[in-house]
Tab-separated table of C-alpha atoms in Angstrom:
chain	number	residue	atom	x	y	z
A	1	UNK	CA	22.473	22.848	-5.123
A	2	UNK	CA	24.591	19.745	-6.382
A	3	UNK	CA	25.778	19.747	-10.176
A	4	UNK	CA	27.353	16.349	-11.358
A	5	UNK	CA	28.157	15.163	-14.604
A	6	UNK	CA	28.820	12.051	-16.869
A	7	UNK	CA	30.703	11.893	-19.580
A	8	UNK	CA	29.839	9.035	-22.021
A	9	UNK	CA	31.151	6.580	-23.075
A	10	UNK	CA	33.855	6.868	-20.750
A	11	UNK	CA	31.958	7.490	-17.728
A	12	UNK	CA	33.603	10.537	-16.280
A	13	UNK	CA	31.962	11.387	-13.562
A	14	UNK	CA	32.503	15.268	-12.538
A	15	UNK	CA	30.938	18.124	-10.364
A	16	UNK	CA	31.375	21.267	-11.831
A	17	UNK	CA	29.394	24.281	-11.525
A	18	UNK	CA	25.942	25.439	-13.254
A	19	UNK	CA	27.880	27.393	-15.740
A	20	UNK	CA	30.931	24.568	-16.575
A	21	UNK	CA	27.672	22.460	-16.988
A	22	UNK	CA	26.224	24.781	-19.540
A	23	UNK	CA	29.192	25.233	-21.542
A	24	UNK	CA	29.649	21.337	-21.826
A	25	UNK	CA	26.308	20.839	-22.946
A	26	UNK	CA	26.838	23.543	-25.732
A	27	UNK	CA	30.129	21.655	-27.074
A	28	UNK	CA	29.911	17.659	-26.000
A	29	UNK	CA	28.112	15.085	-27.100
A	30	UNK	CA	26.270	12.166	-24.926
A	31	UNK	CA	26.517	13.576	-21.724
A	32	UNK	CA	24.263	13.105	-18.658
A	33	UNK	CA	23.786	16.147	-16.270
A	34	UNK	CA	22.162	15.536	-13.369
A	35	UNK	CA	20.975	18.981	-10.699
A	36	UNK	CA	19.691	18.144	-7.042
A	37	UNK	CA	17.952	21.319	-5.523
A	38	UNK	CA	16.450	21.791	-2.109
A	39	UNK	CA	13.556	23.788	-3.695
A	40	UNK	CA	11.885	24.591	-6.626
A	41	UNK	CA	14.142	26.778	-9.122
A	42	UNK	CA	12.962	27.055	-12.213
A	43	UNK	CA	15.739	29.204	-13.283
A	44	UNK	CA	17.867	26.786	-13.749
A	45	UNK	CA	16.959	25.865	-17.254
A	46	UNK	CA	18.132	29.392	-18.165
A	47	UNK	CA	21.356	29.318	-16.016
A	48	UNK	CA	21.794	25.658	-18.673
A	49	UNK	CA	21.149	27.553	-21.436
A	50	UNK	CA	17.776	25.160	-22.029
A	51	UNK	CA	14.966	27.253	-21.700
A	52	UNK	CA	13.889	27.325	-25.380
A	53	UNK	CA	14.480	23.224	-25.268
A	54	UNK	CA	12.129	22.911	-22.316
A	55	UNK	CA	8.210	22.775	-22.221
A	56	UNK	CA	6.910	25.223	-19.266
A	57	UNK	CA	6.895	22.903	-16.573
A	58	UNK	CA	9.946	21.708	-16.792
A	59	UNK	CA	12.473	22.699	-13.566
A	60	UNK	CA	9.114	23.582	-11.607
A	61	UNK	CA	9.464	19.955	-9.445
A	62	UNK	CA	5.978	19.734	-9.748
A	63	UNK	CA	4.065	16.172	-8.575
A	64	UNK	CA	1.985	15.246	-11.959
A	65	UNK	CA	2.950	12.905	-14.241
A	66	UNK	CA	4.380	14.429	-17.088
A	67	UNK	CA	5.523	13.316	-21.067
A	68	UNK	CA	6.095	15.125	-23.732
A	69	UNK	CA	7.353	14.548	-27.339
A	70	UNK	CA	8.771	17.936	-28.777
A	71	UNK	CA	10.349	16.929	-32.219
A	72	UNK	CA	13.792	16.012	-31.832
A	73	UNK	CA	13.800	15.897	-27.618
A	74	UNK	CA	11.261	14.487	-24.946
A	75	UNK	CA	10.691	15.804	-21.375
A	76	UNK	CA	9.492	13.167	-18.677
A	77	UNK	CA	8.415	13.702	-15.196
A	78	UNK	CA	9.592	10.109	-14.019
A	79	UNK	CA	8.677	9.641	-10.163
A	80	UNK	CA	10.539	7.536	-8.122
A	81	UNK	CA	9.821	6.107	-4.185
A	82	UNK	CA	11.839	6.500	-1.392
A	83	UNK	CA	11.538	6.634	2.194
A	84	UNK	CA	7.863	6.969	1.971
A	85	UNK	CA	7.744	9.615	-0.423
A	86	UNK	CA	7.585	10.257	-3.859
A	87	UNK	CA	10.240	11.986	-5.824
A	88	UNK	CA	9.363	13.683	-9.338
A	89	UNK	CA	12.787	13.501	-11.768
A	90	UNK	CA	12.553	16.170	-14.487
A	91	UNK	CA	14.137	14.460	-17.421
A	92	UNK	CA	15.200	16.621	-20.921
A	93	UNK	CA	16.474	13.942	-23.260
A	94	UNK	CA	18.040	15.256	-26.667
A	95	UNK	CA	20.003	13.372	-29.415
A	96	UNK	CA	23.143	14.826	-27.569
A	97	UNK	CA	22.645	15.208	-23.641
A	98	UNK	CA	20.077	13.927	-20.881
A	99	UNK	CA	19.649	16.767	-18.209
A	100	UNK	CA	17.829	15.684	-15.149
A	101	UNK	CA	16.709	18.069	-12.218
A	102	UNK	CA	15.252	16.668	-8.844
A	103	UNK	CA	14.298	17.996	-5.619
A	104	UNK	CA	16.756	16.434	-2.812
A	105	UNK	CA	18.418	12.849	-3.100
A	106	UNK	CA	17.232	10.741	-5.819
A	107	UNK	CA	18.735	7.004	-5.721
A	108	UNK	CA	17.241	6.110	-8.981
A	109	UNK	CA	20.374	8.696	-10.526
A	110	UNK	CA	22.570	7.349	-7.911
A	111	UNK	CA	22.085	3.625	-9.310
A	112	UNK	CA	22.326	4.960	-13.067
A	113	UNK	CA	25.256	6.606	-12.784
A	114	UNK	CA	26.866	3.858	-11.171
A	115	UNK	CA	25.365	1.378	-13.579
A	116	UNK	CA	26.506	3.476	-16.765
A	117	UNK	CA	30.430	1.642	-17.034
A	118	UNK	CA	29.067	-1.456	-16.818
A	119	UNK	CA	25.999	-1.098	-19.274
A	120	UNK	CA	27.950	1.219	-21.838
A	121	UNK	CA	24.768	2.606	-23.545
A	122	UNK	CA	25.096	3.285	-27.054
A	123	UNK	CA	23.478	6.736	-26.752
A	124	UNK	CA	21.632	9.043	-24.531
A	125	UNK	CA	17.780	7.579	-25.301
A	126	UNK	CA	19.319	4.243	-24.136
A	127	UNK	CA	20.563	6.125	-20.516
A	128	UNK	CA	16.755	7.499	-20.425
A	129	UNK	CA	15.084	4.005	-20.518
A	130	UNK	CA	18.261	2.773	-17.855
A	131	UNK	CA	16.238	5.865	-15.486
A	132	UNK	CA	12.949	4.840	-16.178
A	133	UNK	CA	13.572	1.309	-15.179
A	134	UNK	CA	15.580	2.336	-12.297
A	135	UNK	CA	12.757	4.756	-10.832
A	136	UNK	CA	10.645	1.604	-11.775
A	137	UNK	CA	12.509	-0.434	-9.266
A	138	UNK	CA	11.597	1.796	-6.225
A	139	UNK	CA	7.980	0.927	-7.142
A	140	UNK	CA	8.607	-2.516	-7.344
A	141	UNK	CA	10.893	-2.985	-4.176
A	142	UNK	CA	8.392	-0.882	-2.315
A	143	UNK	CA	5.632	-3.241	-3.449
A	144	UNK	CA	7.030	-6.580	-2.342
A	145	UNK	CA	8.376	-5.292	0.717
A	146	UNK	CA	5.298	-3.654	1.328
A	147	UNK	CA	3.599	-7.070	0.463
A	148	UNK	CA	5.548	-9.474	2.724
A	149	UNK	CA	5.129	-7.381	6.025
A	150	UNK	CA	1.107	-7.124	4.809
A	151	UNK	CA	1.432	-11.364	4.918
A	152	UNK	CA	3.686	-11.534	7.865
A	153	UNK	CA	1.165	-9.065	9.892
A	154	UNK	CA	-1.697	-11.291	8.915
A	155	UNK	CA	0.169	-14.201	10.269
A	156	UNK	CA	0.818	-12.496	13.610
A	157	UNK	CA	-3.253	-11.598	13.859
A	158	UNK	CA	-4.393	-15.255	13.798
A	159	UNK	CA	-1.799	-16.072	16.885
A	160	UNK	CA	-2.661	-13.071	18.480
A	161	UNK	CA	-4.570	-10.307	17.625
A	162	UNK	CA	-2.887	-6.722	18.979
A	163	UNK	CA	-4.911	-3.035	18.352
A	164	UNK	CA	-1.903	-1.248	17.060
A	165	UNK	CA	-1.841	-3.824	14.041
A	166	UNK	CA	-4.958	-1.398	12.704
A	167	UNK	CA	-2.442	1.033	12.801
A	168	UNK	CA	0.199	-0.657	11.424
A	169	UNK	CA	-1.939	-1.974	8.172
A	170	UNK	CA	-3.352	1.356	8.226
A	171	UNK	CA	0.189	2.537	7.297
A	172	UNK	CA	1.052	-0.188	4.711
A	173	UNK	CA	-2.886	0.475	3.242
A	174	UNK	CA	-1.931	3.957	2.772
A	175	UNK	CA	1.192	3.380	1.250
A	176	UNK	CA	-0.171	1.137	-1.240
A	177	UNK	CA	-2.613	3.573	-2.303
A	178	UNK	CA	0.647	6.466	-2.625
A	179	UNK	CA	1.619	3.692	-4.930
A	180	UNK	CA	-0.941	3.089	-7.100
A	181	UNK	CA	-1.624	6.596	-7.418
A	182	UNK	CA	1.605	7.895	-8.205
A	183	UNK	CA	2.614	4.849	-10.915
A	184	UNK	CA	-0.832	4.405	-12.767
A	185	UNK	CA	-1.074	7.997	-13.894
A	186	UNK	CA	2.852	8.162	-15.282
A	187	UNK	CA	1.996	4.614	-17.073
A	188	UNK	CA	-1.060	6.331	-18.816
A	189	UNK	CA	0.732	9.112	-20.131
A	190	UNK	CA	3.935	7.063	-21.036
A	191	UNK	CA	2.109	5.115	-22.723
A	192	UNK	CA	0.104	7.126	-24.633
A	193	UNK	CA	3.385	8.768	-25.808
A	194	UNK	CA	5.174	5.634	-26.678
A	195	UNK	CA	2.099	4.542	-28.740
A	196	UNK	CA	1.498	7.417	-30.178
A	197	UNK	CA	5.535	7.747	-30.990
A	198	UNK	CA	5.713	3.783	-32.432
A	199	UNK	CA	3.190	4.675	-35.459
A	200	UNK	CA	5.487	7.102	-36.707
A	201	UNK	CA	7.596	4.493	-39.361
A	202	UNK	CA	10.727	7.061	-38.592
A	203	UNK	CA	10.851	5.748	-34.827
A	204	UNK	CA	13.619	3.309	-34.739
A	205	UNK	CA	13.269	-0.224	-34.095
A	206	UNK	CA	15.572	-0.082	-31.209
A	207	UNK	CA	13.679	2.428	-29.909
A	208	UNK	CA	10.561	0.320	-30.211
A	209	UNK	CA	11.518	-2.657	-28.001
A	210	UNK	CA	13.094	-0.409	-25.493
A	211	UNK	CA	9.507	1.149	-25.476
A	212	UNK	CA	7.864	-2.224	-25.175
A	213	UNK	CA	10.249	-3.314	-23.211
A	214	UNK	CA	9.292	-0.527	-20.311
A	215	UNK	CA	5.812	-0.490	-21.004
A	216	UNK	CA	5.865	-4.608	-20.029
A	217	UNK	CA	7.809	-3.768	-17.360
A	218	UNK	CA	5.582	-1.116	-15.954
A	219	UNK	CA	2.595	-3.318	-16.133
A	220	UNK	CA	4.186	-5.908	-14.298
A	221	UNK	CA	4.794	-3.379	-11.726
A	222	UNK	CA	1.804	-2.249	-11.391
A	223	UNK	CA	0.226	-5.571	-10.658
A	224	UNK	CA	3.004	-6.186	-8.029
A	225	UNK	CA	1.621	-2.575	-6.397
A	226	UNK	CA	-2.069	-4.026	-6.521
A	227	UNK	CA	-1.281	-6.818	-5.213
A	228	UNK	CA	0.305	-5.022	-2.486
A	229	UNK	CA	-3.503	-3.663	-2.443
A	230	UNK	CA	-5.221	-6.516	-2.382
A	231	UNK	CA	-3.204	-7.803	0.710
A	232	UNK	CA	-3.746	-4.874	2.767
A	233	UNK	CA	-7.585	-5.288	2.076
A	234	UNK	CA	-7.365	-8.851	2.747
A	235	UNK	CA	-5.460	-8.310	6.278
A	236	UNK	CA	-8.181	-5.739	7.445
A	237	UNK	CA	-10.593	-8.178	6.880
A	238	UNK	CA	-8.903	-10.629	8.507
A	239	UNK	CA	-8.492	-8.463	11.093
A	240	UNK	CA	-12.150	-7.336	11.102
A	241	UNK	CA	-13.535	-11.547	10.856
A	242	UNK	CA	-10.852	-12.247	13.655
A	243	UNK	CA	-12.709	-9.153	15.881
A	244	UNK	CA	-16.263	-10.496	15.090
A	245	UNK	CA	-15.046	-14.091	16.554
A	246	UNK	CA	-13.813	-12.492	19.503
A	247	UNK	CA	-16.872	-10.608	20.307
A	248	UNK	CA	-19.386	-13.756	19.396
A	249	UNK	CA	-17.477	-15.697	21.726
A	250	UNK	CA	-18.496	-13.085	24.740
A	251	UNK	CA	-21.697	-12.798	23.652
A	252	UNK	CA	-21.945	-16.840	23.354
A	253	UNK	CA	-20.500	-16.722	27.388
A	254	UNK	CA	-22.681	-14.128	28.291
A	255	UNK	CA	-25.849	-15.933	26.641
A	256	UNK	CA	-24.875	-18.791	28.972
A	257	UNK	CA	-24.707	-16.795	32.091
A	258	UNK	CA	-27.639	-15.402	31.358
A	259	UNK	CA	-29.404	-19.228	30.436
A	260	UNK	CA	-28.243	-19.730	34.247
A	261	UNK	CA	-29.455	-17.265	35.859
A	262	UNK	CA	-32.552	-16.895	34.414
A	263	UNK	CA	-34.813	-19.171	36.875
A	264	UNK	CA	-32.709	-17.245	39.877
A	265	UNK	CA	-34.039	-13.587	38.432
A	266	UNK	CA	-37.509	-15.220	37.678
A	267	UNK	CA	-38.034	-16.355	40.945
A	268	UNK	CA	-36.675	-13.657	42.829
A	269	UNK	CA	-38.953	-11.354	40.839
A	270	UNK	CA	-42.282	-13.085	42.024
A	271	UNK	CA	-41.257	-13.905	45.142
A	272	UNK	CA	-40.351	-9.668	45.898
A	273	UNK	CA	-43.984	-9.353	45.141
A	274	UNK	CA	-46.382	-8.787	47.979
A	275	UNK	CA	-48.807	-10.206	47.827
A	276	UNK	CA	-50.805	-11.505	50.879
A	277	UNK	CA	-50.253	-15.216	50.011
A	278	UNK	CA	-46.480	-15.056	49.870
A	279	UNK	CA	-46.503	-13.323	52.948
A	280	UNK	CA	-48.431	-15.104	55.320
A	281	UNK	CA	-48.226	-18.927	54.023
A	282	UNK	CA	-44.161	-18.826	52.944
A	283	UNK	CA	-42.104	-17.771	55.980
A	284	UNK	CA	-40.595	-20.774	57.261
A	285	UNK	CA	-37.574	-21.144	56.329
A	286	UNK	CA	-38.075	-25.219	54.825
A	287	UNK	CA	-40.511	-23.296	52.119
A	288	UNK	CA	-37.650	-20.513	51.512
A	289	UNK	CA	-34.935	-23.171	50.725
A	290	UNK	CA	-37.628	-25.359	48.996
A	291	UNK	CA	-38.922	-22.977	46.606
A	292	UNK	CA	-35.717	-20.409	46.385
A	293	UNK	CA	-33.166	-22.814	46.396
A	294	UNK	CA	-34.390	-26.209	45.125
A	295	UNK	CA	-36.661	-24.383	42.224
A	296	UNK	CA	-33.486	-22.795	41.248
A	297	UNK	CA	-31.259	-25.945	41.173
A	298	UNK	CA	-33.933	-28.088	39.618
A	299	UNK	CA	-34.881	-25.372	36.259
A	300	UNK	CA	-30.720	-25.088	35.941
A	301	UNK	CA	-30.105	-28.845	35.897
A	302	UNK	CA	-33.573	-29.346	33.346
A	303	UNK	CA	-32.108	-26.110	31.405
A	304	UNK	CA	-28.340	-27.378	31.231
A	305	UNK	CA	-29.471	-31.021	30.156
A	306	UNK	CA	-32.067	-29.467	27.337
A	307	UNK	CA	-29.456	-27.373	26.165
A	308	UNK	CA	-27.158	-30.254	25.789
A	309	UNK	CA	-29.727	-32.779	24.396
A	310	UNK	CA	-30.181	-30.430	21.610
A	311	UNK	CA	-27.946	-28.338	19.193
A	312	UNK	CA	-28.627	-24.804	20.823
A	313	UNK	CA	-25.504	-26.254	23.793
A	314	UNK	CA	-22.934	-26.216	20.349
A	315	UNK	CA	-24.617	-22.940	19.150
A	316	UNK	CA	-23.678	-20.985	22.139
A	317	UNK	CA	-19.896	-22.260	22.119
A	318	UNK	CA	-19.637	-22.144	18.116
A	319	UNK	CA	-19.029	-25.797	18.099
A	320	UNK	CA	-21.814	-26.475	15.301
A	321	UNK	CA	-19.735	-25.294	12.374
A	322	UNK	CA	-16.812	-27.754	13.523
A	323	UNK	CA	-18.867	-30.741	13.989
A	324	UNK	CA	-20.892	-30.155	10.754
A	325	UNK	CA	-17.425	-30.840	9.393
């Protein structure tokens, strides 16, 4: 378990212990305490001295979206994407401190703490908008990256189209929909909160563009992550159209091997028949090369030069569609 702690607005940054932590948060004002776990401990809200500020779920790491307005504090579950996964941030926000508790590394913390000299936010709702919009950022940077390698792996299917590229849009598809699932459910609830919170006349205007500000934000997000969506689709059907052309092409080949060897399997299906003509007036061998041979040649050459007299020649090498243009 990692403790560290900011102390606005200066922007001390220290590590102390769980119960340094707790004694800080009963005497200072605007500070940020931030708890990494490698489990799920809900007892830390009692070793902070927070359980009777915290709703029930708070400190359980749980993966649902989560926000709730309790009076003079709020509790958020804010996720955040990293390395493939999702990471749920419990955040307590009160008039005086912000207490976050996460399960492993978050980097959404990492960049607000570093961000906090620079920003110098006038008070701890201010630092809890600075996480949402960093946790926000995963989303987005996730989304466009995810995005690009969708286009560039389209790119590399129409010069040359390779079976593990199913699995690698597979992947990216599957990502996307982590995505989408994950952000659209924490936008609902956000939103209904922030609504719900900016028809109350006593919410501050501050408070209200921040709120707007994050809800635009989030939207905007959210059509970067389905458009991350819509590529993925778009490259497995690009994939899918590029493996029907491949397989009309051998069909189109075979169809002419079989145009050519059609007389051949004709004749050499009557003329395995017994029957007592064939057998005692054609067994020289002038009537074998005559009617085997020359039959043959002749019905390919008439075949060949019908088939390219008419349009069924362009139909078997998928020509027609280029000339109609």
């Amino acid at each position: 378990m990692t403790v560290l702690m900011v102390s606005m607005p200066e922007g001390t940054v220290t590590r102390p212990d769980l119960a340094e932590a707790r004694e800080r948060l009963a005497v200072s004002d605007f500070l940020l305490v931030d708890v990494q776990t490698s489990g799920e401990q809900p007892s830390i809200t009692e070793r902070l001295g927070l359980e009777a500020e915290c709703p029930r779920w708070f400190g359980g790491l749980d993966a649902q979206a989560r926000a709730d307005f309790l009076g003079d504090r709020a509790a958020f579950a804010v996720p955040a994407f990293e390395d493939d996964r999702i990471t749920h941030i419990h955040a307590l926000a009160t008039e005086r401190h912000l207490v976050t508790l996460h399960r492993g590394a978050a980097a959404p913390l990492d960049n607000l703490v570093a961000r906090l000299g620079a920003e110098a936010p006038p008070d701890i709702v201010a630092v809890l908008f600075l996480l949402f919009h960093e946790a926000l950022d995963t989303f987005r940077r996730a989304a466009v990256a995810g995005l690009l390698t969708a286009e560039d792996l389209e790119d590399e299917m129409f010069e040359r189209r390779r079976p593990e590229q199913v699995y690698r849009l597979a992947q990216l598809r599957r990502r996307a929909a982590l995505l989408h699932h994950t952000l659209l459910p924490y936008l609902q609830v956000t939103d209904e909160v922030f609504t719900r919170r900016m028809l109350n006349r006593d919410f501050p205007e501050e408070r209200q563009r921040m709120a707007r500000e994050f809800q635009h934000a989030g939207r905007l997000v959210l059509a970067d992550v389905e458009a991350f969506q819509d590529a993925t689709r778009r490259a497995f059907a690009s994939y899918s159209s590029l493996a029907s052309g491949e397989q009309n092409g051998v069909i189109n080949r075979l169809a002419i091997v079989s145009t050519i060897f059609l007389p051949l399997t004709f004749f050499t299906g009557y003329f395995g028949m017994n029957f007592s003509y064939l057998t005692d007036e054609m067994e020289s061998r002038a009537v074998f090369w005559l009617l085997a041979v020359g039959l043959q040649v002749g019905v390919l050459v008439m075949a060949l030069y019908v088939l390219h007299r008419t349009r069924i020649w362009r139909r078997l090498h998928g020509d027609e569609d280029l000339e109609d243009r």
